[in-house]
Amino acid sequence: MTPSLRVVALLLPDCTQLDLTGPAQVFARLPGARWVTSVCTGSFLLAAAGLLDGRRATTHWASLPLLAELGAVPVAERVVVDGNRVTGAGVTSGIDFAFELAARAVGEDVARRLQLLLEYDPQPPFDAGSPAAADPATISAIRATVRDARLPRVRAAATRRDAALAEPEPRAAR
């Protein structure tokens, strides 16, 4: 009997269908596995909850340095695996992330078959999908815009988290 697969998706403001579609297509064809995962800026949710403390993690390239504010170790890779924590960079890396998990959960052969079944053979129309290929002025402008928009929220989350961690543990009921 094949174990069932349970996928829990936490939907957040500004979450688009693209954030979920790629990974869901892969996971829908797998037996069960246990992982703590996120794609794109979902890494901030895990980090704010303390689930990435001292762990290597990734997120969208323009937000990557901000992960350190919440105790994670930022890594500029499309998919980062640290124990049972798996994080994906930008939204499109979610498909790569799903195949990485598929290979770990049920084997590389199955993951390769799924890749073919889904005809995953990306050929973007432009070579501008990463900071390694984009023009430096555009990179700087996007980083500044993202930092200015996200940094106050990240710092507020870090403050709330630090305050919660400083509170004494509740005493057990007697």
XYZ file of N, CA and C in Angstrom:
522
model
N 0.846 -1.187 0.000
C 0.000 0.000 0.000
C 0.885 1.242 0.000
N 0.612 2.165 -0.877
C 1.370 3.401 -0.960
C 0.854 4.374 0.091
N 1.772 4.954 0.894
C 1.303 5.912 1.896
C 0.701 7.143 1.226
N -0.275 7.730 1.908
C -0.893 8.929 1.340
C 0.026 10.130 1.544
N -0.188 11.126 0.741
C 0.595 12.347 0.815
C -0.298 13.455 1.329
N 0.171 14.161 2.352
C -0.541 15.318 2.851
C 0.319 16.539 2.579
N -0.227 17.489 1.871
C 0.461 18.745 1.615
C -0.342 19.824 2.317
N 0.336 20.592 3.153
C -0.302 21.699 3.836
C 0.260 22.964 3.233
N -0.601 23.814 2.729
C -0.172 25.076 2.135
C -0.733 26.214 2.966
N 0.131 27.047 3.428
C -0.261 28.226 4.165
C -0.356 29.365 3.166
N -1.537 29.905 2.984
C -1.726 30.972 2.006
C -1.587 32.315 2.699
N -0.770 33.155 2.128
C -0.464 34.444 2.702
C -0.823 35.559 1.731
N -0.980 36.777 2.248
C -1.222 37.893 1.330
C -0.114 37.954 0.276
N -0.474 38.308 -0.914
C 0.443 38.417 -2.040
C 0.972 37.068 -2.512
N 0.413 35.978 -2.030
C 0.780 34.646 -2.521
C 0.002 34.427 -3.810
N 0.687 34.019 -4.840
C 0.017 33.807 -6.116
C -0.102 32.324 -6.415
N -0.904 32.030 -7.384
C -1.076 30.652 -7.812
C 0.255 30.078 -8.272
N 1.125 30.917 -8.834
C 2.437 30.445 -9.280
C 3.283 29.915 -8.138
N 3.078 30.452 -6.925
C 3.848 29.994 -5.776
C 3.574 28.527 -5.447
N 2.414 28.041 -5.841
C 1.993 26.703 -5.438
C 1.909 25.697 -6.576
N 1.686 26.148 -7.786
C 1.395 25.245 -8.891
C 2.523 24.262 -9.190
N 3.735 24.750 -9.380
C 4.848 23.861 -9.733
C 5.074 22.769 -8.702
N 5.291 23.161 -7.420
C 5.479 22.114 -6.414
C 4.277 21.185 -6.290
N 3.063 21.719 -6.382
C 1.873 20.874 -6.244
C 1.803 19.827 -7.342
N 2.206 20.171 -8.566
C 2.187 19.212 -9.672
C 3.098 18.022 -9.383
N 4.236 18.286 -8.769
C 5.161 17.197 -8.434
C 4.655 16.429 -7.221
N 4.298 17.157 -6.138
C 3.896 16.487 -4.898
C 2.633 15.658 -5.066
N 1.753 16.045 -5.963
C 0.504 15.318 -6.172
C 0.754 13.908 -6.679
N 1.954 13.643 -7.153
C 2.269 12.331 -7.716
C 3.222 11.517 -6.827
N 3.390 11.938 -5.580
C 4.344 11.275 -4.680
C 3.655 10.625 -3.489
N 4.267 9.565 -2.970
C 3.839 9.084 -1.655
C 4.359 10.031 -0.577
N 3.931 9.864 0.677
C 4.221 10.797 1.765
C 5.687 11.016 2.105
N 5.976 12.186 2.664
C 7.301 12.562 3.148
C 7.121 13.642 4.206
N 8.130 13.820 5.076
C 8.036 14.855 6.110
C 9.159 15.862 5.951
N 8.776 17.097 5.652
C 9.727 18.177 5.441
C 9.130 19.488 5.946
N 9.973 20.410 6.309
C 9.575 21.781 6.610
C 10.133 22.602 5.465
N 9.246 23.200 4.676
C 9.685 23.794 3.416
C 9.072 25.162 3.166
N 9.717 25.871 2.284
C 9.166 27.135 1.798
C 9.814 27.479 0.468
N 9.114 28.286 -0.288
C 9.635 28.794 -1.551
C 9.514 30.305 -1.506
N 10.489 30.977 -2.073
C 10.527 32.424 -2.190
C 10.528 33.040 -0.787
N 9.773 34.078 -0.573
C 9.837 34.773 0.711
C 9.094 34.048 1.827
N 8.549 32.877 1.546
C 8.008 32.034 2.614
C 9.080 31.650 3.621
N 10.343 31.735 3.213
C 11.450 31.459 4.136
C 11.400 32.388 5.344
N 10.887 33.596 5.150
C 10.799 34.536 6.271
C 9.801 34.063 7.314
N 8.748 33.405 6.887
C 7.779 32.848 7.821
C 8.439 31.767 8.671
N 9.180 30.868 8.016
C 9.884 29.820 8.765
C 10.923 30.423 9.705
N 11.674 31.403 9.209
C 12.712 32.025 10.026
C 12.115 32.764 11.219
N 11.018 33.482 11.006
C 10.375 34.212 12.101
C 9.855 33.254 13.170
N 9.508 32.048 12.765
C 9.037 31.036 13.715
C 10.194 30.303 14.387
N 11.429 30.654 14.032
C 12.589 30.014 14.644
C 12.977 28.699 13.997
N 12.351 28.364 12.886
C 12.597 27.067 12.260
C 13.842 27.052 11.374
N 14.460 28.211 11.178
C 15.683 28.270 10.370
C 16.870 28.793 11.171
N 16.748 28.865 12.493
C 17.846 29.365 13.328
C 19.136 28.595 13.066
N 20.168 29.308 12.635
C 21.464 28.697 12.392
C 21.510 27.760 11.202
N 20.438 27.691 10.455
C 20.377 26.793 9.297
C 20.592 27.569 8.006
N 21.167 26.883 7.037
C 21.318 27.431 5.697
C 19.940 27.500 5.054
N 19.665 28.615 4.379
C 18.353 28.777 3.739
C 18.481 29.777 2.592
N 17.488 29.748 1.721
C 17.457 30.696 0.617
C 16.080 31.322 0.514
N 15.997 32.318 -0.323
C 14.757 33.032 -0.615
C 14.990 33.795 -1.909
N 14.050 34.619 -2.296
C 14.227 35.450 -3.484
C 15.529 36.241 -3.359
N 16.298 36.337 -4.419
C 17.633 36.946 -4.372
C 17.637 38.357 -3.800
N 16.611 39.145 -4.076
C 16.608 40.529 -3.610
C 16.356 40.640 -2.108
N 15.826 39.588 -1.506
C 15.556 39.576 -0.066
C 16.554 38.738 0.710
N 17.424 38.042 0.015
C 18.325 37.068 0.655
C 19.096 37.620 1.852
N 19.722 38.793 1.770
C 20.495 39.257 2.927
C 19.649 39.464 4.179
N 18.357 39.713 4.005
C 17.482 39.970 5.147
C 17.206 38.726 5.985
N 17.431 37.538 5.435
C 17.204 36.305 6.206
C 18.064 36.259 7.464
N 19.250 36.839 7.399
C 20.150 36.838 8.560
C 19.537 37.586 9.741
N 18.672 38.558 9.473
C 18.015 39.319 10.553
C 17.175 38.401 11.446
N 16.771 37.259 10.891
C 15.920 36.323 11.632
C 16.654 35.031 12.001
N 17.979 35.056 11.945
C 18.767 33.934 12.449
C 19.123 32.854 11.455
N 18.684 32.978 10.209
C 19.048 31.983 9.191
C 20.406 32.344 8.597
N 21.010 31.385 7.922
C 22.270 31.591 7.224
C 21.943 31.668 5.735
N 21.925 32.878 5.159
C 21.523 33.039 3.760
C 22.498 32.370 2.786
N 21.945 31.638 1.822
C 22.734 30.947 0.808
C 22.114 31.268 -0.557
N 22.932 31.731 -1.479
C 22.448 32.108 -2.810
C 22.432 30.899 -3.734
N 21.450 30.026 -3.527
C 21.253 28.848 -4.376
C 19.762 28.726 -4.650
N 19.407 28.028 -5.716
C 17.981 27.864 -6.051
C 17.256 26.985 -5.045
N 17.917 25.956 -4.562
C 17.323 25.064 -3.566
C 18.380 24.787 -2.511
N 18.002 24.927 -1.241
C 18.920 24.656 -0.142
C 18.272 23.623 0.779
N 19.015 22.557 1.060
C 18.550 21.514 1.969
C 19.452 21.541 3.191
N 18.849 21.696 4.377
C 19.584 21.657 5.641
C 18.768 20.791 6.585
N 19.167 19.529 6.699
C 18.370 18.584 7.471
C 17.031 18.381 6.793
N 15.941 18.523 7.569
C 14.622 18.381 6.952
C 14.026 19.729 6.558
N 14.858 20.767 6.549
C 14.429 22.093 6.099
C 14.872 22.270 4.651
N 13.923 22.579 3.794
C 14.224 22.777 2.379
C 13.612 24.105 1.971
N 14.453 24.978 1.424
C 13.968 26.276 0.981
C 14.313 26.474 -0.483
N 13.414 27.166 -1.176
C 13.633 27.478 -2.580
C 13.766 28.978 -2.750
N 14.506 29.388 -3.743
C 14.737 30.812 -3.988
C 13.461 31.457 -4.527
N 13.500 32.108 -5.663
C 12.325 32.759 -6.220
C 11.246 31.764 -6.603
N 10.095 32.300 -6.955
C 8.912 31.485 -7.241
C 9.207 30.337 -8.207
N 9.913 30.600 -9.293
C 10.137 29.548 -10.285
C 11.047 28.444 -9.775
N 11.845 28.717 -8.754
C 12.683 27.658 -8.193
C 11.837 26.622 -7.453
N 10.572 26.929 -7.212
C 9.683 25.981 -6.542
C 9.565 24.664 -7.287
N 9.667 24.716 -8.593
C 9.601 23.472 -9.361
C 10.879 22.659 -9.133
N 12.031 23.318 -9.183
C 13.300 22.629 -8.904
C 13.273 22.045 -7.493
N 12.768 22.830 -6.560
C 12.658 22.431 -5.159
C 11.792 21.170 -5.033
N 10.683 21.133 -5.765
C 9.797 19.973 -5.708
C 10.480 18.720 -6.250
N 11.234 18.873 -7.331
C 11.950 17.711 -7.861
C 13.054 17.248 -6.913
N 13.714 18.168 -6.247
C 14.733 17.809 -5.245
C 14.105 16.978 -4.129
N 12.960 17.427 -3.636
C 12.265 16.667 -2.590
C 11.768 15.325 -3.112
N 11.275 15.305 -4.334
C 10.807 14.050 -4.917
C 11.950 13.044 -4.981
N 13.114 13.484 -5.417
C 14.266 12.583 -5.505
C 14.639 12.054 -4.131
N 14.605 12.905 -3.123
C 14.958 12.473 -1.762
C 13.898 11.550 -1.168
N 12.632 11.797 -1.496
C 11.542 11.022 -0.910
C 11.349 9.668 -1.574
N 11.420 9.620 -2.905
C 11.085 8.381 -3.597
C 12.130 7.939 -4.615
N 13.226 8.684 -4.697
C 14.312 8.268 -5.574
C 14.424 9.116 -6.833
N 15.661 9.227 -7.288
C 15.941 10.055 -8.456
C 15.255 9.541 -9.715
N 15.141 8.220 -9.862
C 14.481 7.682 -11.059
C 13.034 8.162 -11.155
N 12.317 8.120 -10.038
C 10.927 8.575 -10.036
C 10.871 10.071 -10.326
N 11.768 10.837 -9.715
C 11.787 12.280 -9.950
C 12.073 12.594 -11.421
N 12.975 11.853 -12.010
C 13.281 12.067 -13.436
C 12.059 11.744 -14.303
N 11.348 10.671 -13.959
C 10.144 10.327 -14.722
C 9.085 11.417 -14.588
N 8.932 11.941 -13.366
C 7.984 13.034 -13.155
C 8.380 14.267 -13.968
N 9.663 14.546 -14.014
C 10.127 15.701 -14.791
C 9.734 15.550 -16.254
N 9.892 14.352 -16.789
C 9.503 14.108 -18.177
C 7.988 14.165 -18.338
N 7.266 13.544 -17.403
C 5.806 13.548 -17.453
C 5.260 14.977 -17.492
N 5.868 15.864 -16.712
C 5.424 17.254 -16.662
C 6.064 18.124 -17.740
N 6.932 17.516 -18.536
C 7.659 18.219 -19.597
C 8.355 19.465 -19.054
N 9.065 19.251 -17.943
C 9.798 20.363 -17.334
C 11.151 20.496 -18.023
N 11.229 21.440 -18.916
C 12.426 21.700 -19.712
C 12.495 23.204 -19.945
N 12.771 23.972 -18.883
C 12.664 25.421 -19.006
C 13.609 26.008 -20.051
N 13.058 26.891 -20.823
C 13.819 27.627 -21.837
C 13.279 29.046 -21.854
N 13.664 29.861 -20.872
C 13.097 31.209 -20.787
C 13.441 32.044 -22.015
N 12.560 32.958 -22.358
C 12.775 33.765 -23.556
C 13.906 34.782 -23.412
N 14.294 35.087 -22.159
C 15.353 36.063 -21.921
C 16.365 35.485 -20.944
N 17.599 35.902 -21.059
C 18.624 35.506 -20.099
C 18.777 36.630 -19.079
N 17.747 36.811 -18.266
C 17.750 37.871 -17.260
C 17.077 37.411 -15.976
N 17.005 36.101 -15.767
C 16.260 35.559 -14.638
C 17.031 35.394 -13.353
N 18.267 35.869 -13.305
C 19.031 35.804 -12.059
C 19.986 36.987 -12.014
N 20.441 37.341 -10.825
C 21.390 38.452 -10.728
C 22.683 38.186 -11.503
N 22.998 36.938 -11.728
C 24.213 36.616 -12.484
C 24.090 37.044 -13.949
N 22.869 37.172 -14.440
C 22.664 37.502 -15.856
C 22.109 38.906 -16.084
N 21.536 39.517 -15.058
C 20.876 40.815 -15.222
C 21.871 41.967 -15.166
N 21.416 43.099 -15.615
C 22.283 44.282 -15.621
C 22.409 44.871 -14.212
N 23.621 45.285 -13.816
C 23.887 45.748 -12.447
C 22.987 46.889 -11.973
N 22.645 47.815 -12.830
C 21.779 48.926 -12.417
C 20.387 48.417 -12.054
N 19.892 47.472 -12.821
C 18.576 46.887 -12.534
C 18.618 46.120 -11.216
N 19.675 45.364 -11.014
C 19.838 44.602 -9.769
C 19.829 45.555 -8.572
N 20.615 46.613 -8.650
C 20.691 47.580 -7.542
C 19.341 48.222 -7.261
N 18.641 48.599 -8.314
C 17.337 49.234 -8.129
C 16.337 48.278 -7.482
N 16.317 47.034 -7.931
C 15.384 46.056 -7.358
C 15.755 45.759 -5.905
N 17.038 45.576 -5.635
C 17.459 45.315 -4.236
C 17.030 46.448 -3.320
N 17.233 47.689 -3.745
C 16.870 48.834 -2.911
C 15.365 48.887 -2.675
N 14.584 48.666 -3.714
C 13.123 48.693 -3.584
C 12.652 47.602 -2.624
N 13.170 46.395 -2.794
C 12.768 45.273 -1.939
C 13.224 45.508 -0.499
N 14.459 45.948 -0.327
C 14.977 46.208 1.027
C 14.119 47.255 1.726
N 13.833 48.348 1.041
C 13.047 49.422 1.655
C 11.642 48.948 2.030
N 11.068 48.087 1.213
C 9.721 47.585 1.483
C 9.705 46.505 2.557
N 10.702 45.633 2.555
C 10.653 44.450 3.409
C 11.392 44.607 4.740
N 12.468 45.374 4.778
C 13.294 45.446 5.986
C 12.507 45.855 7.232
N 11.649 46.872 7.179
C 10.892 47.204 8.394
C 10.039 46.038 8.908
N 9.433 45.286 7.997
C 8.609 44.138 8.415
C 9.465 43.024 8.994
N 10.628 42.791 8.392
C 11.526 41.744 8.899
C 12.020 42.128 10.291
N 12.404 43.368 10.467
C 12.889 43.807 11.790
C 11.780 43.753 12.831
N 10.559 44.099 12.441
C 9.430 44.003 13.375
C 9.187 42.547 13.770
N 9.287 41.648 12.811
C 9.118 40.218 13.115
C 10.223 39.736 14.039
N 11.442 40.189 13.812
C 12.570 39.796 14.669
C 12.356 40.309 16.088
N 11.856 41.519 16.232
C 11.587 42.090 17.552
C 10.510 41.290 18.271
N 9.415 40.970 17.559
C 8.340 40.166 18.173
C 8.858 38.795 18.585
N 9.648 38.198 17.716
C 10.187 36.871 18.016
C 11.104 36.923 19.234
N 11.994 37.919 19.275
C 12.909 38.051 20.410
C 12.145 38.265 21.711
N 11.081 39.071 21.659
C 10.268 39.308 22.851
C 9.586 38.024 23.303
N 9.075 37.253 22.356
C 8.415 35.991 22.708
C 9.409 35.004 23.302
N 10.612 34.984 22.781
C 11.627 34.067 23.307
C 12.102 34.483 24.696
N 12.009 35.771 25.000
C 12.459 36.267 26.303
C 11.432 36.013 27.399
N 10.178 35.743 27.024
C 9.134 35.482 28.021
C 9.421 34.170 28.728
N 9.155 34.130 30.052
C 9.382 32.866 30.767
C 8.413 31.796 30.285
N 8.871 30.559 30.347
C 8.021 29.418 29.969
C 6.827 29.353 30.902
N 5.627 29.073 30.388
C 4.477 28.892 31.279
C 4.687 27.659 32.152
N 4.252 27.759 33.383
C 4.394 26.622 34.280
C 3.376 25.558 33.933
N 3.771 24.340 34.074
C 2.875 23.213 33.783
C 1.711 23.225 34.756
N 0.552 22.840 34.254
C -0.636 22.758 35.119
C -0.409 21.687 36.166
N -0.831 21.991 37.375
C -0.629 21.032 38.457
C -1.852 20.221 38.720
